[in-house]
Amino acid sequence: MDERIEEESTEKVPLNFLERIIEDDLANGRVPDNTIVTRFPPEPNGYLHIGHIKSICLNFGLAQKYQGRCHLRFDDTNPEKEDMEYINSIKSDIRWLGFDWGKYEYHASDYYQQLYEIAVRLIQEGKAYVDSLSAEQLKEYRGTLTEPGKNSPDRDRSIEENLRLFEEMHQGKHPEGSYILRAKIDMASPNLNLRDPALYRIKFASHPRTGDTWCIYPMYDFTHPISDAIENITHSICTLEFEDHRPAYDWATDIDGIEHAPHQYEFARLNINYLVMSKRRLLNLVKLGIVDGWDDPRMPTISGIRRRGYSPESMKDFISRIGVAKVESVVDYSLMEFCVREDLNKRATRLMVVLDPLKLVIDNYPDDKVEYFEATDNPEDPSSKTHQIPFTKELYIEREDFMEDPPKKYHRLYPGNEVRLKYAYYITATSVVKDADGNVVEVHCTYDPESRGGAAPDGRKVKGTSHWVSATEGVTIEARLYDKLFQTEYPGKATGNYLDDLNPDSLKIVTDAKAEPEILNAKVGDYLQFVRNGYFCVDGKVSTKEKLIFNRTATLKDSWAKLKEKMGV
Ligand code: ATP
Ligand code: MG
């Protein structure tokens, strides 16, 4: 035992490429105060999605590992698309994951005055100019990957005139699109982002934080590196699509007077098959009413998976399993579900709930008797509590657990066959009652009083075990069963429009599921397993006292579907 622990603790987990860079920087004295400072920089124009979890775990995780700190910075430079609702949701989602930015909450808009002063200085030094080219002309003058760009006729405007025009832009004297402020770098640069990138544009829009103070707003490539520098960020980590922007990042942090020079590092974004993870597309699903809001349990948003019943621990486990690399790849959806099941299996309270009820009457059981069986809340947890389940003459079982005329190898209930009712008794089906259309609506059976607890004293075995709920003591609940929102692995890839690939059966609502009364103790945030039917949670948003509504988080491993396939039924 001791030896094993010894072995585990000396085993080295390989470092990812960012950890190697950080350790090298620390070892070589390249980190001011030896304090690693990272930041998570969401744009508050939507809710966070599963892809962001990777970035959050990386930035906050590295800060934790190296005893540094991680800033939460709202990258709020697009006033029109941004909203306080998004800011609040982002904070609550990060906290749900278990990370804390402490007092280090920032907004790029906090730096508007500083950025403005830097821009003025650049103009004074002849390093920026006001351009009046139209959007179309700007594109034309920019050149292509194979052809250099052309200098704008405004590039040689005098410093005095540039200062005057920029001040007029600032004062709201010019309409949107009439002028931009550009850096004077190099129109022939092989990197398009260095061909005199825009620094400021005119926008008459109210900002959620600065209101109408500004009508010129700084661009991302100018704002982001300078915000990093102001906050003394040491390692600015972003996704690969910003690799081409790194020279612009370095240009900005190299501006005279900017003292701290952070570095940008890129990693591969998280992609998962069957999901769309762009805020624009997710917003579209919300706007078109295809889902019931950003927190619809089918949405790959943090608030969606949270309402669906995923645990933060399972998502962190998922992120740690996929690792950090510099090459784009697509992760299989089933790996994420696997992590969710692994975690919930360890912590979920087991309850008996019948989703598709079929009445079962035990003819030789006393009419008004109620007896109780004890069930362990979670057999995977040695310290688990127990609860009592009432048993009565009339019960419900799953419709699929009975067949009047079964195929071979069907071991569940059918006339003449004996099965176990979980925790309770052996029963044998005797007859059925049918409705006018010939559907079985009631199954009659007898029970063996000697088999109390679910085992017969003579040692005889049965092959099938059914879960059940008392028809008189149980409660009716609603269960919402989810499937993937998109039915193709790469939504929109073949059709050209991801909306064409929506799964029409992504939500099935069961309004009259029957549950053992213990379910009334379930609270929002509890992890539950409905025996054989999957992991569930209380939907705190739509449940009422009168009507409890549960979301299915994930199915259990579906052995029944496989069996059915084998039997050909
Ligand atoms: P989207 O492209 O999905 O709309 P975004 O990149 O515009 O998202 P931001 O709010 O700008 O969203 O992202 C905040 C941070 O999260 C950025 O550093 C970004 O690189 C990172 N991020 C966004 N999507 C992913 C992803 N799929 N995997 C890993 N990191 C991501
Ligand atoms: Mg973005």
CSV table of N, CA and C in Angstrom, one decimal, residues 402-506:
chain,number,residue,atom,x,y,z
A,402,PHE,N,-42.7,-5.7,-19.8
A,402,PHE,CA,-43.6,-6.7,-19.9
A,402,PHE,C,-43.9,-7.0,-21.4
A,403,MET,N,-44.0,-8.2,-21.8
A,403,MET,CA,-44.4,-8.6,-23.2
A,403,MET,C,-45.4,-9.7,-23.1
A,404,GLU,N,-46.5,-9.6,-23.8
A,404,GLU,CA,-47.5,-10.7,-23.7
A,404,GLU,C,-47.0,-11.9,-24.5
A,405,ASP,N,-46.3,-11.6,-25.6
A,405,ASP,CA,-45.9,-12.7,-26.5
A,405,ASP,C,-44.4,-12.4,-26.8
A,406,PRO,N,-43.5,-12.8,-25.9
A,406,PRO,CA,-42.1,-12.4,-26.0
A,406,PRO,C,-41.3,-13.2,-27.0
A,407,PRO,N,-40.3,-12.6,-27.6
A,407,PRO,CA,-39.3,-13.4,-28.4
A,407,PRO,C,-38.4,-14.2,-27.4
A,408,LYS,N,-37.7,-15.2,-28.0
A,408,LYS,CA,-36.7,-15.9,-27.2
A,408,LYS,C,-35.7,-15.0,-26.5
A,409,LYS,N,-35.2,-15.4,-25.4
A,409,LYS,CA,-34.2,-14.6,-24.7
A,409,LYS,C,-34.8,-13.4,-24.0
A,410,TYR,N,-36.1,-13.2,-24.0
A,410,TYR,CA,-36.7,-12.1,-23.2
A,410,TYR,C,-36.8,-12.6,-21.8
A,411,HIS,N,-36.2,-12.0,-20.9
A,411,HIS,CA,-36.2,-12.5,-19.5
A,411,HIS,C,-37.0,-11.7,-18.6
A,412,ARG,N,-37.7,-10.7,-19.1
A,412,ARG,CA,-38.5,-9.9,-18.2
A,412,ARG,C,-39.9,-10.6,-18.1
A,413,LEU,N,-40.9,-9.7,-17.7
A,413,LEU,CA,-42.1,-10.3,-17.3
A,413,LEU,C,-43.0,-10.7,-18.5
A,414,TYR,N,-43.5,-11.9,-18.5
A,414,TYR,CA,-44.5,-12.4,-19.5
A,414,TYR,C,-45.4,-13.4,-18.8
A,415,PRO,N,-46.5,-13.7,-19.3
A,415,PRO,CA,-47.4,-14.6,-18.6
A,415,PRO,C,-46.7,-16.0,-18.3
A,416,GLY,N,-46.7,-16.3,-17.0
A,416,GLY,CA,-46.1,-17.6,-16.6
A,416,GLY,C,-44.7,-17.4,-16.2
A,417,ASN,N,-44.0,-16.2,-16.5
A,417,ASN,CA,-42.6,-16.1,-16.1
A,417,ASN,C,-42.5,-15.4,-14.7
A,418,GLU,N,-41.5,-15.8,-14.0
A,418,GLU,CA,-41.2,-15.2,-12.7
A,418,GLU,C,-40.0,-14.2,-12.8
A,419,VAL,N,-40.2,-13.0,-12.2
A,419,VAL,CA,-39.1,-12.0,-12.2
A,419,VAL,C,-39.0,-11.4,-10.8
A,420,ARG,N,-38.0,-10.6,-10.6
A,420,ARG,CA,-37.8,-10.0,-9.3
A,420,ARG,C,-38.3,-8.5,-9.4
A,421,LEU,N,-39.0,-8.1,-8.4
A,421,LEU,CA,-39.2,-6.6,-8.3
A,421,LEU,C,-38.1,-6.1,-7.4
A,422,LYS,N,-37.3,-5.2,-7.9
A,422,LYS,CA,-36.1,-4.8,-7.2
A,422,LYS,C,-36.4,-4.5,-5.7
A,423,TYR,N,-35.5,-4.9,-4.8
A,423,TYR,CA,-35.6,-4.8,-3.4
A,423,TYR,C,-36.8,-5.6,-2.7
A,424,ALA,N,-37.8,-6.0,-3.5
A,424,ALA,CA,-39.1,-6.5,-2.9
A,424,ALA,C,-39.3,-8.0,-3.0
A,425,TYR,N,-40.0,-8.4,-4.0
A,425,TYR,CA,-40.4,-9.8,-4.1
A,425,TYR,C,-40.2,-10.4,-5.5
A,426,TYR,N,-40.3,-11.7,-5.5
A,426,TYR,CA,-40.5,-12.4,-6.8
A,426,TYR,C,-42.0,-12.4,-7.2
A,427,ILE,N,-42.2,-12.1,-8.4
A,427,ILE,CA,-43.6,-12.2,-8.9
A,427,ILE,C,-43.7,-13.0,-10.1
A,428,THR,N,-44.9,-13.6,-10.4
A,428,THR,CA,-45.2,-14.3,-11.6
A,428,THR,C,-46.4,-13.7,-12.3
A,429,ALA,N,-46.3,-13.4,-13.6
A,429,ALA,CA,-47.5,-12.8,-14.3
A,429,ALA,C,-48.5,-13.9,-14.6
A,430,THR,N,-49.8,-13.5,-14.4
A,430,THR,CA,-50.8,-14.5,-14.6
A,430,THR,C,-51.8,-14.2,-15.7
A,431,SER,N,-52.1,-12.9,-15.8
A,431,SER,CA,-53.1,-12.5,-16.9
A,431,SER,C,-53.0,-11.0,-17.2
A,432,VAL,N,-53.7,-10.6,-18.3
A,432,VAL,CA,-53.6,-9.2,-18.6
A,432,VAL,C,-55.0,-8.7,-18.9
A,433,VAL,N,-55.2,-7.3,-18.7
A,433,VAL,CA,-56.4,-6.7,-19.1
A,433,VAL,C,-56.1,-5.8,-20.3
A,434,LYS,N,-57.0,-5.8,-21.3
A,434,LYS,CA,-56.7,-5.0,-22.5
A,434,LYS,C,-57.8,-4.0,-22.7
A,435,ASP,N,-57.4,-2.9,-23.4
A,435,ASP,CA,-58.4,-1.9,-23.8
A,435,ASP,C,-59.1,-2.3,-25.1
A,436,ALA,N,-60.0,-1.5,-25.6
A,436,ALA,CA,-60.8,-1.9,-26.8
A,436,ALA,C,-59.9,-2.1,-28.0
A,437,ASP,N,-58.7,-1.5,-28.0
A,437,ASP,CA,-57.8,-1.6,-29.2
A,437,ASP,C,-56.9,-2.8,-29.0
A,438,GLY,N,-57.0,-3.5,-27.9
A,438,GLY,CA,-56.2,-4.7,-27.7
A,438,GLY,C,-54.8,-4.4,-27.1
A,439,ASN,N,-54.7,-3.2,-26.6
A,439,ASN,CA,-53.4,-2.8,-25.9
A,439,ASN,C,-53.5,-3.3,-24.4
A,440,VAL,N,-52.4,-3.9,-23.9
A,440,VAL,CA,-52.4,-4.3,-22.5
A,440,VAL,C,-52.4,-3.0,-21.6
A,441,VAL,N,-53.4,-2.9,-20.7
A,441,VAL,CA,-53.4,-1.8,-19.8
A,441,VAL,C,-53.1,-2.2,-18.4
A,442,GLU,N,-53.2,-3.5,-18.1
A,442,GLU,CA,-53.0,-3.9,-16.7
A,442,GLU,C,-52.4,-5.3,-16.8
A,443,VAL,N,-51.5,-5.6,-15.9
A,443,VAL,CA,-50.9,-6.9,-15.8
A,443,VAL,C,-51.2,-7.5,-14.4
A,444,HIS,N,-51.8,-8.7,-14.3
A,444,HIS,CA,-52.0,-9.3,-13.0
A,444,HIS,C,-50.9,-10.3,-12.7
A,445,CYS,N,-50.6,-10.4,-11.4
A,445,CYS,CA,-49.5,-11.3,-11.1
A,445,CYS,C,-49.8,-11.8,-9.7
A,446,THR,N,-49.0,-12.8,-9.2
A,446,THR,CA,-49.0,-13.2,-7.8
A,446,THR,C,-47.6,-13.0,-7.3
A,447,TYR,N,-47.4,-12.9,-6.0
A,447,TYR,CA,-46.1,-12.7,-5.5
A,447,TYR,C,-45.8,-13.9,-4.5
A,448,ASP,N,-44.5,-14.1,-4.3
A,448,ASP,CA,-44.1,-15.2,-3.3
A,448,ASP,C,-43.7,-14.5,-2.0
A,449,PRO,N,-44.6,-14.5,-1.0
A,449,PRO,CA,-44.3,-13.8,0.3
A,449,PRO,C,-42.9,-14.3,0.9
A,450,GLU,N,-42.5,-15.5,0.5
A,450,GLU,CA,-41.2,-16.0,1.1
A,450,GLU,C,-40.0,-15.3,0.5
A,451,SER,N,-40.2,-14.6,-0.6
A,451,SER,CA,-39.0,-14.0,-1.3
A,451,SER,C,-38.8,-12.6,-0.9
A,452,ARG,N,-39.3,-12.2,0.3
A,452,ARG,CA,-39.1,-10.8,0.7
A,452,ARG,C,-37.7,-10.3,0.7
A,453,GLY,N,-37.4,-9.2,0.1
A,453,GLY,CA,-36.1,-8.7,-0.1
A,453,GLY,C,-35.5,-9.0,-1.4
A,454,GLY,N,-36.3,-9.8,-2.2
A,454,GLY,CA,-35.8,-10.1,-3.6
A,454,GLY,C,-35.0,-11.3,-3.7
A,455,ALA,N,-35.1,-12.3,-2.8
A,455,ALA,CA,-34.4,-13.6,-3.0
A,455,ALA,C,-35.3,-14.7,-2.4
A,456,ALA,N,-35.3,-15.8,-3.1
A,456,ALA,CA,-36.2,-16.9,-2.7
A,456,ALA,C,-35.4,-17.8,-1.7
A,457,PRO,N,-36.1,-18.3,-0.7
A,457,PRO,CA,-35.4,-19.1,0.3
A,457,PRO,C,-35.0,-20.4,-0.3
A,458,ASP,N,-35.7,-21.0,-1.3
A,458,ASP,CA,-35.2,-22.2,-1.9
A,458,ASP,C,-34.1,-22.0,-2.9
A,459,GLY,N,-33.6,-20.8,-3.0
A,459,GLY,CA,-32.5,-20.6,-3.9
A,459,GLY,C,-32.8,-20.5,-5.3
A,460,ARG,N,-34.0,-20.6,-5.7
A,460,ARG,CA,-34.3,-20.5,-7.2
A,460,ARG,C,-34.0,-19.1,-7.7
A,461,LYS,N,-33.5,-19.1,-8.9
A,461,LYS,CA,-33.1,-17.8,-9.6
A,461,LYS,C,-34.1,-17.4,-10.6
A,462,VAL,N,-34.1,-16.0,-10.7
A,462,VAL,CA,-34.9,-15.5,-11.9
A,462,VAL,C,-33.9,-14.6,-12.7
A,463,LYS,N,-34.2,-14.4,-13.9
A,463,LYS,CA,-33.2,-13.7,-14.8
A,463,LYS,C,-33.5,-12.2,-14.9
A,464,GLY,N,-34.8,-11.8,-14.7
A,464,GLY,CA,-35.2,-10.4,-14.9
A,464,GLY,C,-35.4,-9.7,-13.6
A,465,THR,N,-35.1,-8.4,-13.5
A,465,THR,CA,-35.4,-7.6,-12.4
A,465,THR,C,-36.0,-6.3,-12.9
A,466,SER,N,-37.2,-6.0,-12.3
A,466,SER,CA,-37.8,-4.7,-12.8
A,466,SER,C,-37.8,-3.7,-11.6
A,467,HIS,N,-37.7,-2.4,-12.0
A,467,HIS,CA,-37.9,-1.4,-11.0
A,467,HIS,C,-39.4,-1.1,-11.0
A,468,TRP,N,-39.9,-0.5,-10.0
A,468,TRP,CA,-41.4,-0.3,-9.9
A,468,TRP,C,-41.7,0.9,-9.0
A,469,VAL,N,-42.9,1.4,-9.0
A,469,VAL,CA,-43.3,2.5,-8.2
A,469,VAL,C,-44.7,2.2,-7.7
A,470,SER,N,-45.0,2.4,-6.4
A,470,SER,CA,-46.3,2.2,-5.9
A,470,SER,C,-47.3,3.1,-6.6
A,471,ALA,N,-48.4,2.5,-7.1
A,471,ALA,CA,-49.5,3.3,-7.7
A,471,ALA,C,-50.2,4.2,-6.8
A,472,THR,N,-50.3,3.8,-5.5
A,472,THR,CA,-51.0,4.6,-4.5
A,472,THR,C,-50.1,5.6,-3.7
A,473,GLU,N,-48.9,5.2,-3.5
A,473,GLU,CA,-47.9,6.0,-2.7
A,473,GLU,C,-47.0,6.8,-3.5
A,474,GLY,N,-46.8,6.5,-4.8
A,474,GLY,CA,-45.9,7.2,-5.7
A,474,GLY,C,-46.4,8.6,-6.1
A,475,VAL,N,-45.5,9.4,-6.7
A,475,VAL,CA,-45.9,10.7,-7.2
A,475,VAL,C,-45.7,10.8,-8.7
A,476,THR,N,-46.5,11.7,-9.3
A,476,THR,CA,-46.4,11.9,-10.7
A,476,THR,C,-45.4,13.1,-11.0
A,477,ILE,N,-44.5,12.9,-11.9
A,477,ILE,CA,-43.5,14.0,-12.2
A,477,ILE,C,-43.5,14.1,-13.7
A,478,GLU,N,-42.8,15.2,-14.2
A,478,GLU,CA,-42.5,15.4,-15.6
A,478,GLU,C,-41.0,15.1,-15.8
A,479,ALA,N,-40.8,14.4,-16.9
A,479,ALA,CA,-39.4,14.1,-17.2
A,479,ALA,C,-39.1,14.6,-18.6
A,480,ARG,N,-38.0,15.3,-18.8
A,480,ARG,CA,-37.7,15.8,-20.1
A,480,ARG,C,-36.4,15.1,-20.6
A,481,LEU,N,-36.6,14.4,-21.7
A,481,LEU,CA,-35.6,13.5,-22.3
A,481,LEU,C,-34.9,14.2,-23.5
A,482,TYR,N,-33.6,14.4,-23.4
A,482,TYR,CA,-33.0,15.1,-24.5
A,482,TYR,C,-32.1,14.2,-25.4
A,483,ASP,N,-32.1,14.6,-26.6
A,483,ASP,CA,-31.1,14.0,-27.6
A,483,ASP,C,-30.3,15.1,-28.1
A,484,LYS,N,-29.3,14.8,-29.0
A,484,LYS,CA,-28.5,15.9,-29.5
A,484,LYS,C,-29.3,16.9,-30.3
A,485,LEU,N,-28.9,18.1,-30.2
A,485,LEU,CA,-29.7,19.2,-30.9
A,485,LEU,C,-29.5,19.1,-32.5
A,486,PHE,N,-28.3,18.6,-32.9
A,486,PHE,CA,-28.0,18.4,-34.3
A,486,PHE,C,-27.8,16.9,-34.6
A,487,GLN,N,-28.3,16.5,-35.7
A,487,GLN,CA,-28.3,15.1,-36.0
A,487,GLN,C,-27.1,14.7,-36.8
A,488,THR,N,-26.3,15.6,-37.3
A,488,THR,CA,-25.1,15.3,-38.1
A,488,THR,C,-23.9,15.6,-37.3
A,489,GLU,N,-22.8,14.9,-37.6
A,489,GLU,CA,-21.6,15.1,-36.8
A,489,GLU,C,-21.0,16.5,-37.0
A,490,TYR,N,-21.1,17.1,-38.2
A,490,TYR,CA,-20.6,18.4,-38.5
A,490,TYR,C,-21.7,19.3,-39.0
A,491,PRO,N,-22.5,19.8,-38.1
A,491,PRO,CA,-23.7,20.6,-38.5
A,491,PRO,C,-23.5,21.6,-39.6
A,492,GLY,N,-24.2,21.4,-40.7
A,492,GLY,CA,-24.1,22.4,-41.8
A,492,GLY,C,-23.0,22.0,-42.8
A,493,LYS,N,-22.2,21.0,-42.6
A,493,LYS,CA,-21.1,20.7,-43.5
A,493,LYS,C,-21.6,20.3,-44.8
A,494,ALA,N,-22.5,19.4,-44.8
A,494,ALA,CA,-23.0,18.9,-46.1
A,494,ALA,C,-24.1,19.8,-46.7
A,495,THR,N,-24.9,20.4,-45.8
A,495,THR,CA,-26.0,21.1,-46.3
A,495,THR,C,-25.7,22.6,-46.5
A,496,GLY,N,-24.6,23.1,-45.9
A,496,GLY,CA,-24.3,24.5,-46.1
A,496,GLY,C,-25.0,25.4,-45.0
A,497,ASN,N,-25.9,24.8,-44.3
A,497,ASN,CA,-26.6,25.6,-43.3
A,497,ASN,C,-26.9,24.7,-42.1
A,498,TYR,N,-26.2,25.1,-41.0
A,498,TYR,CA,-26.4,24.2,-39.8
A,498,TYR,C,-27.8,24.0,-39.3
A,499,LEU,N,-28.7,25.0,-39.7
A,499,LEU,CA,-30.1,24.9,-39.2
A,499,LEU,C,-30.8,23.8,-40.0
A,500,ASP,N,-30.2,23.4,-41.1
A,500,ASP,CA,-30.8,22.2,-41.8
A,500,ASP,C,-30.6,20.9,-41.1
A,501,ASP,N,-29.6,20.9,-40.2
A,501,ASP,CA,-29.3,19.6,-39.6
A,501,ASP,C,-29.8,19.5,-38.2
A,502,LEU,N,-30.8,20.3,-37.8
A,502,LEU,CA,-31.4,20.2,-36.5
A,502,LEU,C,-32.1,18.8,-36.3
A,503,ASN,N,-31.9,18.3,-35.2
A,503,ASN,CA,-32.6,17.0,-34.9
A,503,ASN,C,-34.0,17.3,-34.4
A,504,PRO,N,-35.0,16.8,-35.2
A,504,PRO,CA,-36.4,17.1,-34.8
A,504,PRO,C,-36.8,16.5,-33.5
A,505,ASP,N,-36.1,15.5,-33.1
A,505,ASP,CA,-36.5,14.7,-31.9
A,505,ASP,C,-35.5,15.0,-30.7
A,506,SER,N,-35.0,16.2,-30.6
A,506,SER,CA,-34.1,16.5,-29.6
A,506,SER,C,-34.7,16.6,-28.2
